[in-house]
Coordinates of C-alpha atoms and ligand atoms in Angstrom, one line a residue:
M8 CA -10.8 -13.4 26.1
A9 CA -12.3 -12.7 22.7
R10 CA -9.8 -11.9 20.0
P11 CA -9.3 -8.4 19.1
D12 CA -8.7 -8.9 15.6
P13 CA -11.3 -10.5 13.4
H14 CA -8.3 -11.6 10.9
S15 CA -6.4 -13.2 12.8
F16 CA -5.9 -16.1 15.6
F17 CA -3.7 -13.8 17.4
D18 CA -4.8 -13.9 21.1
P19 CA -3.3 -11.4 23.7
A20 CA -4.1 -13.8 26.5
Q21 CA -1.2 -16.0 25.0
P22 CA 2.5 -15.4 25.3
R23 CA 4.0 -13.0 23.0
T24 CA 6.3 -13.5 20.1
K25 CA 8.9 -10.6 20.7
H26 CA 11.4 -11.3 18.1
V27 CA 12.1 -13.6 14.7
A28 CA 15.0 -14.9 13.4
F29 CA 14.5 -16.2 9.7
A30 CA 16.2 -18.3 7.5
F31 CA 14.9 -17.9 3.9
D32 CA 16.0 -19.9 0.7
V33 CA 14.6 -18.8 -2.4
D34 CA 13.9 -21.3 -5.0
F35 CA 12.8 -19.8 -8.2
A36 CA 12.7 -23.1 -10.0
R37 CA 10.0 -24.5 -7.7
R38 CA 8.7 -20.9 -6.8
A39 CA 9.0 -21.7 -3.2
I40 CA 10.7 -20.3 0.1
A41 CA 12.3 -23.0 2.4
A42 CA 12.5 -21.4 5.6
T43 CA 13.0 -21.7 9.2
A44 CA 11.5 -19.0 11.8
R45 CA 12.9 -18.9 15.2
L46 CA 10.4 -17.4 17.6
T47 CA 11.8 -16.0 20.6
L48 CA 8.6 -15.1 23.6
G49 CA 8.3 -12.1 25.7
S50 CA 9.2 -14.5 28.5
P51 CA 9.5 -18.2 29.6
S52 CA 6.1 -19.4 28.8
S53 CA 4.0 -22.8 28.7
G54 CA 0.4 -23.5 27.6
R55 CA -0.9 -22.7 24.5
L56 CA 0.1 -20.7 21.4
D57 CA -1.8 -19.8 18.5
L58 CA 0.0 -18.9 15.2
D59 CA -1.7 -17.7 11.6
T60 CA -0.6 -19.7 9.1
K61 CA -1.7 -20.2 5.0
G62 CA -0.7 -22.2 2.7
L63 CA 2.7 -23.1 4.6
H64 CA 4.1 -26.4 4.5
L65 CA 5.4 -27.6 7.5
K66 CA 8.2 -29.8 8.2
S67 CA 9.0 -29.4 11.8
V68 CA 7.8 -28.0 15.1
Q69 CA 10.2 -27.8 17.8
T70 CA 11.5 -26.1 21.0
G71 CA 14.8 -23.8 21.1
D72 CA 17.0 -26.8 22.0
G73 CA 15.5 -29.3 19.3
R74 CA 13.0 -31.0 21.3
P75 CA 9.7 -32.0 19.3
L76 CA 6.9 -29.3 20.0
P77 CA 3.5 -31.0 20.4
H78 CA 1.0 -28.8 18.0
L79 CA -1.8 -29.1 15.6
L80 CA -2.3 -27.7 12.4
E81 CA -6.0 -27.2 12.0
E82 CA -8.4 -27.3 9.0
E83 CA -8.1 -24.3 6.5
R84 CA -10.6 -21.3 7.6
P85 CA -12.0 -18.8 4.7
I86 CA -10.0 -15.3 4.6
L87 CA -7.9 -16.5 8.0
G88 CA -6.0 -19.4 6.8
R89 CA -4.8 -22.4 9.1
R90 CA -4.7 -21.9 12.8
L91 CA -1.2 -23.9 14.2
R92 CA -2.1 -24.6 17.7
L93 CA 1.2 -25.2 19.7
D94 CA 1.4 -27.0 23.5
L95 CA 4.3 -25.4 24.7
P96 CA 6.3 -27.1 27.4
A97 CA 7.1 -25.6 30.9
R98 CA 9.3 -22.2 30.7
T99 CA 9.6 -22.2 26.8
E100 CA 11.7 -19.4 25.5
E101 CA 12.1 -20.1 21.7
V102 CA 9.6 -22.2 19.3
V103 CA 11.3 -23.2 15.7
I104 CA 9.4 -24.0 12.7
A105 CA 10.7 -25.2 9.6
Y106 CA 8.3 -25.0 6.8
E107 CA 8.1 -23.9 3.1
T108 CA 5.9 -21.7 1.4
S109 CA 3.4 -22.1 -1.2
P110 CA 3.8 -21.4 -5.1
E111 CA 0.4 -20.4 -5.0
A112 CA 0.8 -17.4 -2.1
T113 CA -0.5 -14.2 -2.7
A114 CA 2.1 -12.7 -0.5
L115 CA 4.6 -13.7 -3.5
Q116 CA 4.8 -12.7 -7.1
W117 CA 7.4 -14.6 -9.0
L118 CA 8.3 -13.2 -11.9
E119 CA 9.7 -14.4 -15.2
P120 CA 12.8 -12.6 -16.5
R121 CA 10.6 -11.3 -19.8
Q122 CA 8.6 -9.6 -17.0
T123 CA 11.4 -7.5 -15.5
A124 CA 13.2 -4.7 -17.3
G125 CA 16.6 -6.2 -17.6
R126 CA 14.8 -9.7 -19.3
R127 CA 17.8 -11.7 -18.1
H128 CA 17.1 -12.6 -14.4
P129 CA 14.0 -13.6 -12.3
F130 CA 12.4 -11.0 -9.8
L131 CA 10.5 -12.3 -6.3
F132 CA 8.8 -9.6 -4.0
S133 CA 6.4 -9.8 -0.9
Q134 CA 3.2 -8.0 -0.4
C135 CA 2.0 -8.7 2.9
Q136 CA -0.4 -6.0 3.7
A137 CA -3.1 -6.7 4.7
I138 CA -3.2 -10.5 6.0
H139 CA -0.4 -12.2 4.2
A140 CA 2.3 -12.4 6.2
R141 CA 0.7 -15.6 7.5
E142 CA 1.6 -17.2 4.0
I143 CA 5.5 -16.3 4.2
A144 CA 5.7 -17.1 8.2
P145 CA 3.8 -18.8 10.9
L146 CA 3.3 -15.8 13.0
Q147 CA 0.6 -14.0 15.5
D148 CA -0.5 -12.2 12.2
S149 CA -2.1 -9.2 13.7
P150 CA -1.0 -5.5 14.0
G151 CA -1.3 -5.8 17.8
A152 CA 1.7 -8.5 17.7
R153 CA 4.9 -5.9 17.1
I154 CA 8.3 -8.3 16.5
T155 CA 11.6 -7.4 15.3
Y156 CA 13.4 -9.3 13.4
A157 CA 16.5 -11.1 11.8
A158 CA 16.7 -12.5 8.6
A159 CA 19.5 -14.7 6.5
L160 CA 18.2 -14.9 2.8
T161 CA 19.9 -17.1 0.4
V162 CA 19.4 -16.2 -3.3
P163 CA 20.8 -17.8 -6.6
D164 CA 24.1 -15.4 -8.0
P165 CA 24.3 -12.7 -9.3
L166 CA 20.7 -11.4 -7.5
A167 CA 20.3 -9.1 -4.8
A168 CA 18.1 -9.1 -1.7
V169 CA 16.4 -6.2 0.2
M170 CA 14.3 -6.5 3.0
S171 CA 12.2 -3.9 5.3
A172 CA 15.0 -3.5 7.9
G173 CA 18.4 -2.5 7.8
P174 CA 21.4 -4.5 5.6
A175 CA 23.6 -6.7 7.3
G176 CA 26.2 -7.6 5.2
D177 CA 26.2 -10.2 2.4
A178 CA 28.3 -13.5 1.7
P179 CA 28.7 -16.3 -0.6
G180 CA 25.7 -18.7 0.6
P181 CA 25.6 -22.3 1.6
R182 CA 25.7 -23.9 -1.6
P183 CA 27.9 -22.9 -4.9
G184 CA 26.1 -19.8 -6.9
T185 CA 24.1 -19.0 -4.1
R186 CA 24.8 -15.5 -1.8
T187 CA 23.3 -15.1 1.7
W188 CA 22.3 -11.4 2.4
R189 CA 21.6 -10.6 6.0
F190 CA 19.2 -8.0 7.7
E191 CA 18.2 -6.6 11.3
M192 CA 15.0 -4.9 11.9
P193 CA 15.6 -3.7 15.5
Q194 CA 12.6 -1.7 15.9
P195 CA 9.2 -3.6 16.9
I196 CA 7.1 -3.7 13.7
P197 CA 3.5 -4.9 12.6
P198 CA 4.0 -8.4 10.8
Y199 CA 2.6 -7.0 7.8
L200 CA 5.3 -5.0 7.3
L201 CA 7.5 -7.8 6.8
A202 CA 8.7 -7.6 3.2
L203 CA 11.6 -9.1 1.0
A204 CA 13.0 -8.5 -2.9
V205 CA 15.0 -10.4 -4.6
G206 CA 16.3 -9.5 -8.0
E207 CA 19.1 -8.5 -10.3
L208 CA 19.6 -5.0 -8.4
A209 CA 21.7 -1.9 -8.2
S210 CA 21.1 1.2 -5.7
R211 CA 21.9 4.7 -6.0
D212 CA 22.8 6.9 -2.7
L213 CA 20.5 10.1 -2.7
S214 CA 21.5 11.1 1.0
P215 CA 23.7 10.2 3.9
R216 CA 20.5 8.0 5.1
S217 CA 18.7 7.6 1.9
R218 CA 19.5 5.1 -1.5
V219 CA 17.1 4.1 -4.2
W220 CA 17.2 0.2 -5.2
A221 CA 16.0 -0.7 -9.1
E222 CA 17.2 -2.9 -11.7
P223 CA 20.3 -1.7 -13.8
G224 CA 18.7 -0.2 -16.3
T225 CA 16.2 1.9 -14.3
V226 CA 18.2 2.9 -11.5
D227 CA 19.6 6.0 -13.0
K228 CA 15.9 7.4 -13.7
A229 CA 14.7 6.4 -10.6
A230 CA 17.8 8.4 -8.8
W231 CA 16.7 11.6 -10.4
E232 CA 13.2 10.8 -9.9
F233 CA 13.4 10.9 -6.2
A234 CA 16.7 13.3 -5.7
G235 CA 14.2 15.1 -3.7
I236 CA 13.8 12.7 -0.8
E237 CA 15.9 14.6 1.7
A238 CA 13.8 17.4 1.5
M239 CA 10.9 15.7 2.1
L240 CA 12.6 13.6 5.0
A241 CA 13.4 17.2 6.5
T242 CA 9.9 18.5 6.0
A243 CA 8.2 15.5 7.6
E244 CA 10.4 15.5 10.4
R245 CA 9.6 19.0 11.0
L246 CA 5.9 18.4 10.5
F247 CA 5.8 15.1 12.5
G248 CA 8.8 15.0 14.8
P249 CA 12.1 13.1 14.4
Y250 CA 12.1 10.3 12.1
D251 CA 12.7 7.2 14.0
W252 CA 13.9 4.2 11.4
E253 CA 17.4 5.1 10.9
R254 CA 17.5 5.3 6.9
Y255 CA 14.9 5.5 4.1
D256 CA 15.5 3.8 1.4
M257 CA 13.6 2.7 -2.0
L258 CA 13.0 -0.1 -3.9
V259 CA 11.3 0.4 -7.5
L260 CA 9.9 -2.8 -8.5
P261 CA 9.1 -4.1 -11.9
P262 CA 5.3 -3.1 -13.2
S263 CA 3.5 -5.9 -12.4
F264 CA 3.5 -4.5 -8.6
P265 CA -0.1 -4.3 -8.1
F266 CA 0.2 -1.0 -5.7
G267 CA 1.6 2.7 -6.4
G268 CA 3.7 2.0 -3.1
M269 CA 3.7 0.0 0.1
E270 CA 5.5 1.7 3.2
N271 CA 7.9 -1.3 4.3
P272 CA 10.0 0.2 6.9
R273 CA 13.2 1.4 5.8
M274 CA 12.7 -0.1 2.2
T275 CA 9.6 1.8 1.1
F276 CA 8.5 -0.4 -2.1
L277 CA 7.3 1.9 -5.3
T278 CA 5.6 1.2 -8.9
P279 CA 8.0 1.9 -11.7
T280 CA 5.1 3.8 -13.2
L281 CA 6.0 6.7 -10.8
L282 CA 9.2 7.2 -13.0
A283 CA 7.3 9.9 -15.1
G284 CA 10.6 11.8 -15.8
D285 CA 9.3 15.0 -14.2
R286 CA 9.0 14.4 -10.6
S287 CA 5.6 15.1 -10.7
L288 CA 4.2 11.7 -9.3
V289 CA 6.4 11.8 -6.2
D290 CA 3.3 12.4 -3.8
V291 CA 3.3 8.7 -3.7
V292 CA 6.9 8.8 -1.9
A293 CA 5.7 11.2 0.2
H294 CA 2.7 9.2 1.1
E295 CA 4.5 6.0 1.7
L296 CA 7.6 8.5 3.6
A297 CA 4.8 9.9 5.9
H298 CA 3.8 5.9 6.7
S299 CA 7.1 6.1 8.6
W300 CA 4.9 8.1 11.4
T301 CA 1.4 7.0 10.5
G302 CA 0.9 3.5 10.1
N303 CA 4.5 2.3 10.9
L304 CA 5.0 4.0 14.1
V305 CA 1.2 4.4 15.4
T306 CA -0.4 1.5 14.0
N307 CA -4.1 0.4 13.1
S308 CA -4.8 -2.5 15.6
S309 CA -6.6 -4.2 12.8
N310 CA -7.9 -3.5 9.9
E311 CA -11.2 -2.5 11.0
H312 CA -9.4 0.8 12.4
F313 CA -7.5 0.8 8.8
W314 CA -8.6 4.6 8.3
L315 CA -6.0 5.2 11.2
N316 CA -3.2 4.3 8.8
E317 CA -4.4 5.3 5.8
G318 CA -6.7 8.5 6.5
T319 CA -4.2 9.8 8.7
T320 CA -1.1 9.4 5.9
V321 CA -3.0 11.1 3.3
Y322 CA -3.4 14.2 5.5
A323 CA 0.2 14.2 6.4
E324 CA 1.3 13.3 2.6
R325 CA -1.1 16.9 1.8
R326 CA 0.7 18.5 4.8
I327 CA 3.9 17.7 3.2
H328 CA 2.8 18.8 -0.3
E329 CA 1.8 21.7 1.1
A330 CA 4.8 23.0 2.8
L331 CA 6.9 22.2 -0.1
H332 CA 4.6 23.2 -3.2
G333 CA 2.0 25.6 -1.6
E334 CA -1.7 25.9 -0.9
D335 CA -3.1 25.7 -4.4
A336 CA -0.7 22.6 -5.0
A337 CA -2.2 20.7 -2.2
A338 CA -5.8 22.1 -3.2
L339 CA -5.2 20.5 -6.3
A340 CA -4.3 17.2 -4.8
W341 CA -7.2 17.5 -2.4
A342 CA -9.5 17.9 -5.4
I343 CA -8.0 14.8 -7.5
G344 CA -8.8 12.9 -4.1
E345 CA -12.0 14.1 -4.2
K346 CA -13.3 12.4 -7.7
A347 CA -11.5 9.0 -6.2
L348 CA -13.7 9.5 -3.0
A349 CA -16.9 10.3 -5.3
A350 CA -16.5 7.2 -7.2
E351 CA -16.0 4.9 -4.3
F352 CA -19.1 5.8 -2.8
E353 CA -20.8 4.8 -6.4
R354 CA -18.8 1.6 -6.1
F355 CA -20.1 0.7 -2.8
A356 CA -23.5 2.2 -3.0
E357 CA -24.9 -1.4 -1.9
K358 CA -22.9 -1.5 0.7
P359 CA -22.8 1.5 2.6
E360 CA -21.2 -0.1 5.7
L361 CA -18.3 -0.3 3.8
T362 CA -17.9 3.9 3.6
R363 CA -17.7 4.0 7.2
L364 CA -14.2 4.7 8.8
R365 CA -14.4 2.3 11.8
L366 CA -15.5 -1.0 10.0
D367 CA -16.6 -4.1 11.1
L368 CA -14.9 -6.9 9.5
D369 CA -16.0 -10.0 10.6
G370 CA -15.9 -12.5 7.5
V371 CA -15.0 -9.8 5.6
D372 CA -11.8 -10.0 3.6
P373 CA -9.8 -7.0 4.0
D374 CA -8.6 -7.2 0.5
D375 CA -12.5 -7.3 -0.5
A376 CA -13.0 -4.4 1.7
F377 CA -10.1 -2.2 0.2
S378 CA -11.2 1.3 -1.3
S379 CA -10.3 5.0 -1.2
I380 CA -12.5 5.7 1.7
P381 CA -10.6 5.5 4.4
Y382 CA -7.8 7.4 2.5
E383 CA -9.8 10.1 1.5
K384 CA -12.8 10.1 3.9
G385 CA -10.2 9.7 6.7
A386 CA -8.0 12.6 5.7
R387 CA -11.0 14.8 5.4
L388 CA -11.4 14.2 9.3
W389 CA -8.2 15.3 10.2
A390 CA -8.3 18.1 7.9
L391 CA -11.8 19.3 9.6
L392 CA -10.1 18.8 13.0
E393 CA -7.1 20.9 12.0
R394 CA -9.4 23.7 10.6
T395 CA -12.2 23.8 13.6
A396 CA -9.2 23.7 16.3
G397 CA -6.7 26.1 14.2
R398 CA -3.6 24.9 12.9
E399 CA -1.8 26.4 15.7
R400 CA -3.5 24.5 17.9
F401 CA -3.8 21.7 16.1
D402 CA 0.2 20.8 14.9
P403 CA 1.1 20.2 18.4
V404 CA -1.7 17.7 18.6
L405 CA -0.8 15.6 15.7
R406 CA 2.8 15.3 16.9
R407 CA 1.8 14.4 20.3
Y408 CA -0.3 11.9 18.9
I409 CA 2.6 10.4 17.2
G410 CA 5.0 10.6 20.4
T411 CA 1.9 9.3 22.5
F412 CA 1.3 6.1 20.4
R413 CA 4.4 5.3 18.7
F414 CA 5.4 1.7 18.7
T415 CA 1.9 0.9 19.4
S416 CA -1.2 -0.5 17.7
I417 CA -4.4 1.4 18.5
T418 CA -8.3 1.3 17.7
T419 CA -10.4 4.2 16.5
E420 CA -11.8 4.5 19.9
E421 CA -8.3 4.9 21.8
W422 CA -8.0 7.5 19.2
E423 CA -11.5 9.2 19.8
R424 CA -10.3 9.0 23.7
F425 CA -6.9 10.6 22.5
I426 CA -8.6 13.5 20.7
E427 CA -11.2 14.4 23.2
D428 CA -8.5 14.7 25.7
E429 CA -6.6 17.2 23.6
L430 CA -9.7 18.8 22.2
P431 CA -12.1 18.7 24.6
G432 CA -15.8 19.0 22.8
I433 CA -14.6 19.0 19.8
G434 CA -16.0 15.7 19.0
G435 CA -19.6 17.1 19.4
T436 CA -18.8 20.2 17.8
I437 CA -18.0 18.4 14.6
G438 CA -20.1 15.4 14.9
L439 CA -17.2 12.9 15.0
D440 CA -19.3 9.8 15.7
R441 CA -21.1 10.5 12.5
W442 CA -17.9 10.7 10.7
L443 CA -16.1 7.5 12.3
R444 CA -19.3 5.5 12.2
G445 CA -21.7 6.9 9.9
P446 CA -21.9 6.0 5.7
G447 CA -20.9 8.4 3.2
L448 CA -19.4 11.8 3.5
P449 CA -20.9 14.4 6.2
A450 CA -21.8 17.5 5.1
N451 CA -19.3 19.5 6.9
A452 CA -16.4 18.0 5.1
P453 CA -13.9 20.6 4.8
R454 CA -13.7 22.2 1.1
F455 CA -10.5 23.1 -0.6
A456 CA -10.9 26.0 -3.0
A457 CA -8.1 27.8 -5.1
P458 CA -8.7 29.7 -8.2
V459 CA -7.3 27.5 -10.5
L460 CA -9.5 24.8 -9.4
D461 CA -12.5 26.9 -10.4
R462 CA -11.2 27.6 -14.1
L463 CA -10.6 24.2 -14.5
A464 CA -14.0 22.8 -13.3
A465 CA -15.5 25.8 -15.1
L466 CA -14.1 24.9 -18.4
A467 CA -14.9 21.1 -18.0
A468 CA -18.6 22.2 -17.0
G469 CA -18.7 24.1 -20.5
W470 CA -17.1 21.1 -22.8
A471 CA -20.8 20.0 -23.8
G472 CA -21.3 23.6 -25.0
G473 CA -18.2 23.8 -27.0
A474 CA -15.9 24.9 -24.6
R475 CA -12.3 24.0 -25.4
P476 CA -8.7 24.8 -23.5
E477 CA -6.7 26.9 -25.6
P478 CA -3.1 25.7 -26.6
Q479 CA -1.6 27.9 -24.4
A480 CA -3.1 27.1 -21.3
I481 CA -2.9 23.5 -21.9
A482 CA 0.9 23.8 -22.4
A483 CA 1.0 25.5 -19.3
W484 CA -0.7 23.0 -17.1
G485 CA 1.1 20.4 -15.0
T486 CA 0.3 17.2 -14.3
S487 CA -2.3 18.0 -11.6
E488 CA -4.2 20.8 -13.7
T489 CA -4.2 18.1 -16.8
L490 CA -5.9 15.3 -14.5
V491 CA -8.2 17.8 -12.3
Y492 CA -9.6 18.9 -16.1
M493 CA -9.3 15.5 -17.3
Q494 CA -11.5 13.9 -14.5
R495 CA -14.3 16.6 -14.5
L496 CA -14.7 16.0 -18.1
P497 CA -18.2 14.0 -19.3
R498 CA -18.2 10.6 -20.5
P499 CA -18.7 8.7 -22.9
L500 CA -17.3 11.5 -25.6
S501 CA -17.9 11.1 -28.9
E502 CA -15.2 10.0 -31.7
A503 CA -14.5 13.6 -32.4
D504 CA -14.2 15.1 -29.2
C505 CA -12.0 11.9 -28.0
A506 CA -9.9 12.6 -31.1
W507 CA -9.7 16.4 -30.5
L508 CA -8.7 15.8 -26.7
D509 CA -6.0 13.1 -27.6
R510 CA -4.5 15.7 -30.1
A511 CA -4.9 18.9 -28.1
L512 CA -3.3 16.9 -25.1
R513 CA -0.9 15.2 -26.9
L514 CA -2.5 12.0 -24.8
D515 CA -1.2 9.2 -26.9
D516 CA 2.4 9.5 -26.3
R517 CA 2.1 10.6 -22.4
G518 CA 4.9 9.0 -20.3
N519 CA 3.0 10.1 -17.3
Y520 CA 0.7 7.2 -16.1
E521 CA -1.6 9.2 -14.2
I522 CA -2.8 11.4 -17.2
L523 CA -2.5 8.0 -19.5
V524 CA -4.9 6.2 -17.3
E525 CA -7.2 9.0 -17.0
W526 CA -7.3 9.2 -20.7
L527 CA -7.6 5.4 -21.4
T528 CA -10.3 5.6 -19.4
I529 CA -12.2 8.3 -21.1
A530 CA -11.3 6.3 -24.6
A531 CA -12.5 2.7 -22.8
A532 CA -15.9 4.6 -22.0
S533 CA -16.3 6.1 -25.3
G534 CA -15.4 3.1 -27.0
Y535 CA -12.5 5.0 -28.8
A536 CA -10.7 2.5 -31.1
P537 CA -7.6 4.5 -32.0
A538 CA -6.2 4.2 -28.4
F539 CA -7.4 0.4 -27.8
A540 CA -3.7 -0.6 -29.0
R541 CA -2.2 1.7 -26.2
M542 CA -4.7 0.3 -23.5
R543 CA -3.6 -3.1 -24.4
E544 CA -0.1 -2.5 -24.1
V545 CA -0.6 -0.7 -20.5
L546 CA -3.2 -3.5 -19.3
T547 CA -0.4 -6.4 -20.5
T548 CA 2.5 -4.4 -18.7
V549 CA 1.1 -2.6 -15.4
G550 CA -0.4 -4.2 -12.7
R551 CA -1.1 -1.6 -10.3
M552 CA -4.7 -2.1 -9.0
K553 CA -5.2 1.9 -9.4
Y554 CA -4.7 1.6 -12.9
L555 CA -6.5 -1.4 -13.8
R556 CA -9.7 -1.2 -11.8
P557 CA -10.7 1.9 -13.9
I558 CA -9.9 1.0 -17.3
Y559 CA -11.3 -2.5 -17.3
T560 CA -14.7 -0.9 -15.5
A561 CA -15.1 1.7 -18.2
L562 CA -14.5 -0.9 -20.8
G563 CA -17.5 -2.5 -19.2
Q564 CA -20.0 -0.1 -20.5
A565 CA -20.4 -2.0 -24.1
P566 CA -20.5 -5.1 -25.3
A567 CA -18.1 -4.6 -27.9
T568 CA -15.4 -3.1 -25.4
Q569 CA -16.5 -5.9 -22.8
A570 CA -15.0 -8.4 -25.7
L571 CA -12.1 -6.2 -25.7
A572 CA -11.8 -6.5 -22.1
R573 CA -11.9 -10.3 -22.1
D574 CA -9.6 -10.9 -24.3
I575 CA -6.8 -8.4 -23.0
F576 CA -7.2 -9.9 -19.7
A577 CA -7.1 -13.4 -20.8
A578 CA -3.5 -12.5 -22.3
A579 CA -2.3 -10.4 -19.3
R580 CA -3.5 -12.6 -16.5
P581 CA -0.7 -14.6 -16.3
G582 CA 1.6 -11.9 -15.8
Y583 CA -0.8 -10.1 -13.1
H584 CA -0.2 -10.2 -9.7
P585 CA -2.5 -12.5 -7.7
L586 CA -4.5 -9.4 -6.0
S587 CA -4.6 -7.9 -9.3
R588 CA -6.0 -10.7 -11.3
R589 CA -8.5 -11.2 -8.3
S590 CA -9.3 -7.8 -8.6
V591 CA -10.2 -7.4 -12.2
E592 CA -11.8 -11.2 -12.0
G593 CA -14.3 -9.2 -9.7
I594 CA -15.2 -6.6 -12.3
L595 CA -15.6 -8.6 -15.1
Q596 CA -17.6 -10.9 -13.1
K597 CA -20.2 -7.8 -12.7
Y598 CA -20.4 -7.0 -16.7
Ligands
BES17 N1 -0.3 0.7 2.5 C1 -0.7 1.4 1.5 C2 -0.8 0.0 0.4 C3 -1.8 -1.7 0.9 C4 -2.5 -0.9 1.4 C5 -1.3 -2.6 0.4 C6 -3.8 -1.7 1.9 C7 -2.2 -3.5 0.7 C8 -3.2 -3.3 1.8 C9 0.0 2.2 0.8 O1 0.6 3.4 1.7 C10 -0.8 3.0 0.0 O2 -1.8 3.2 0.3 N2 -0.5 3.2 -1.6 C11 -0.9 4.0 -2.4 C12 -0.2 5.6 -2.4 C13 -1.2 6.8 -2.5 C14 -2.5 6.9 -1.7 C15 -0.4 7.8 -2.8 C16 -1.3 3.4 -3.7 O3 -0.6 2.3 -3.9 O4 -1.9 3.9 -4.9
ZN18 ZN1 -1.0 4.2 2.3

């Protein structure tokens, strides 16, 4: 049978792993995790079982009762890693593999104490999406191969551990100076949702089913910022159906975390750049929370269907936003997304095949195909369905979609059949095939209008002709209004214009990273030297790729700022996550 996922050796005709019991022993000095993974199969099986591995150093491969198991670790293949081919004796129920992770694993970032807020202890976190779980464990590493898991994670005192699972207690570890933290994940998850973090951590309860974890010096700020989580959960349940994961906890990571958020089940991982002090950036939390339905319950069956995860989740996130803050606020969020989408169509001008929703990723690394297109184009497709069917008819369809496919992994084609069953004829009406399989944004994409948007766009369009916002207007803007305005300003700006903007919007001392980064992007594109010190500081402390990419790209526009970018990158590189490193290297290469 043909493999269903171009990024995995998973073969659905072979035995399935149902449950994995992990023992992880974290060694900061060697930047390695010594591990055993006990894989329980769905039923007693024999014959071939192919697992994904990457960078793993195998120590032993045995059956559950300790007999050596015939196996072959094949040669390294680009993107995929090394297939571990097992030959299971009759009626094998368990496979036990002892191994060690590589210090080079992209799935793990090992932080020095100085890269943390507390500066006293090291920190470790994982990031497995899209195909990095195989660097932490030998698995059928495809979203179609769901597993439950249990784990015992041994870490040095006084560090704490969290995982994408329920806590199951902690106790002194096997060696003095260690502690073992136990976890259980009883719901079946795709392997990319396996996650762990280790560091000096404290927590605060936000509601009976939610708490936030962070370094001790950050945790109160985090608790304040995310205090609205229960209201968000309740809103999401009303829109999408019951929350199926019992608890919703969050972890705020050190600033090198390469994403805004990652929807690890029961333990969303978040960038500390969300801690703006005014709760203005909690949309990212709404997004990760929404993944509890769209992505974690109903999962893309491979990265060729990634839009099913992210497009659906952006749509869901904006519905939560609308329910909590109203239609105008949601229209601003759509408008901000529209700019991101336009920028991505430009970036992929030479690769229009990557602007489709349904992708063909044979031979393409999902990290290289990553863009805002599945997010924003996918969300617009859902919004178009909603508008065409009418919300009253549409909302129950969305809930049935989640109810029908919960705890399964599906393809775009299965989604299409479901939509056609639920809303007969709608595909033809809206040109669904072109939405899914054509490049760019179809002309019937929904528009999101609001008077405030028109005012901001007109004001920005008048910049060249001398129009400037009044101080009272600026004072009344929230984060979204300020962003929409700034995104629409022409660039490069003259030195005098940059100075005006900096002063009028008090940009230099912004603690809000969305606004700060938009400003630094304008300043970078304009070669505005007074902003370079702040730029250097941001680029050397923050690893969130959404922020690195636009600034480094804008610095590429003139030789002087190219040199600055190279200089900053040389200093920042050792502190960057492997993904951030690779992403910036790609940008600098194109200079
Ligand atoms: N699941 C993604 C992050 C991701 C995608 C990691 C693909 C690795 C591979 C997460 O839910 C996400 O989309 N985060 C966004 C949040 C935003 C859209 C609100 C981010 O990090 O910026
Ligand atoms: Zn997402």
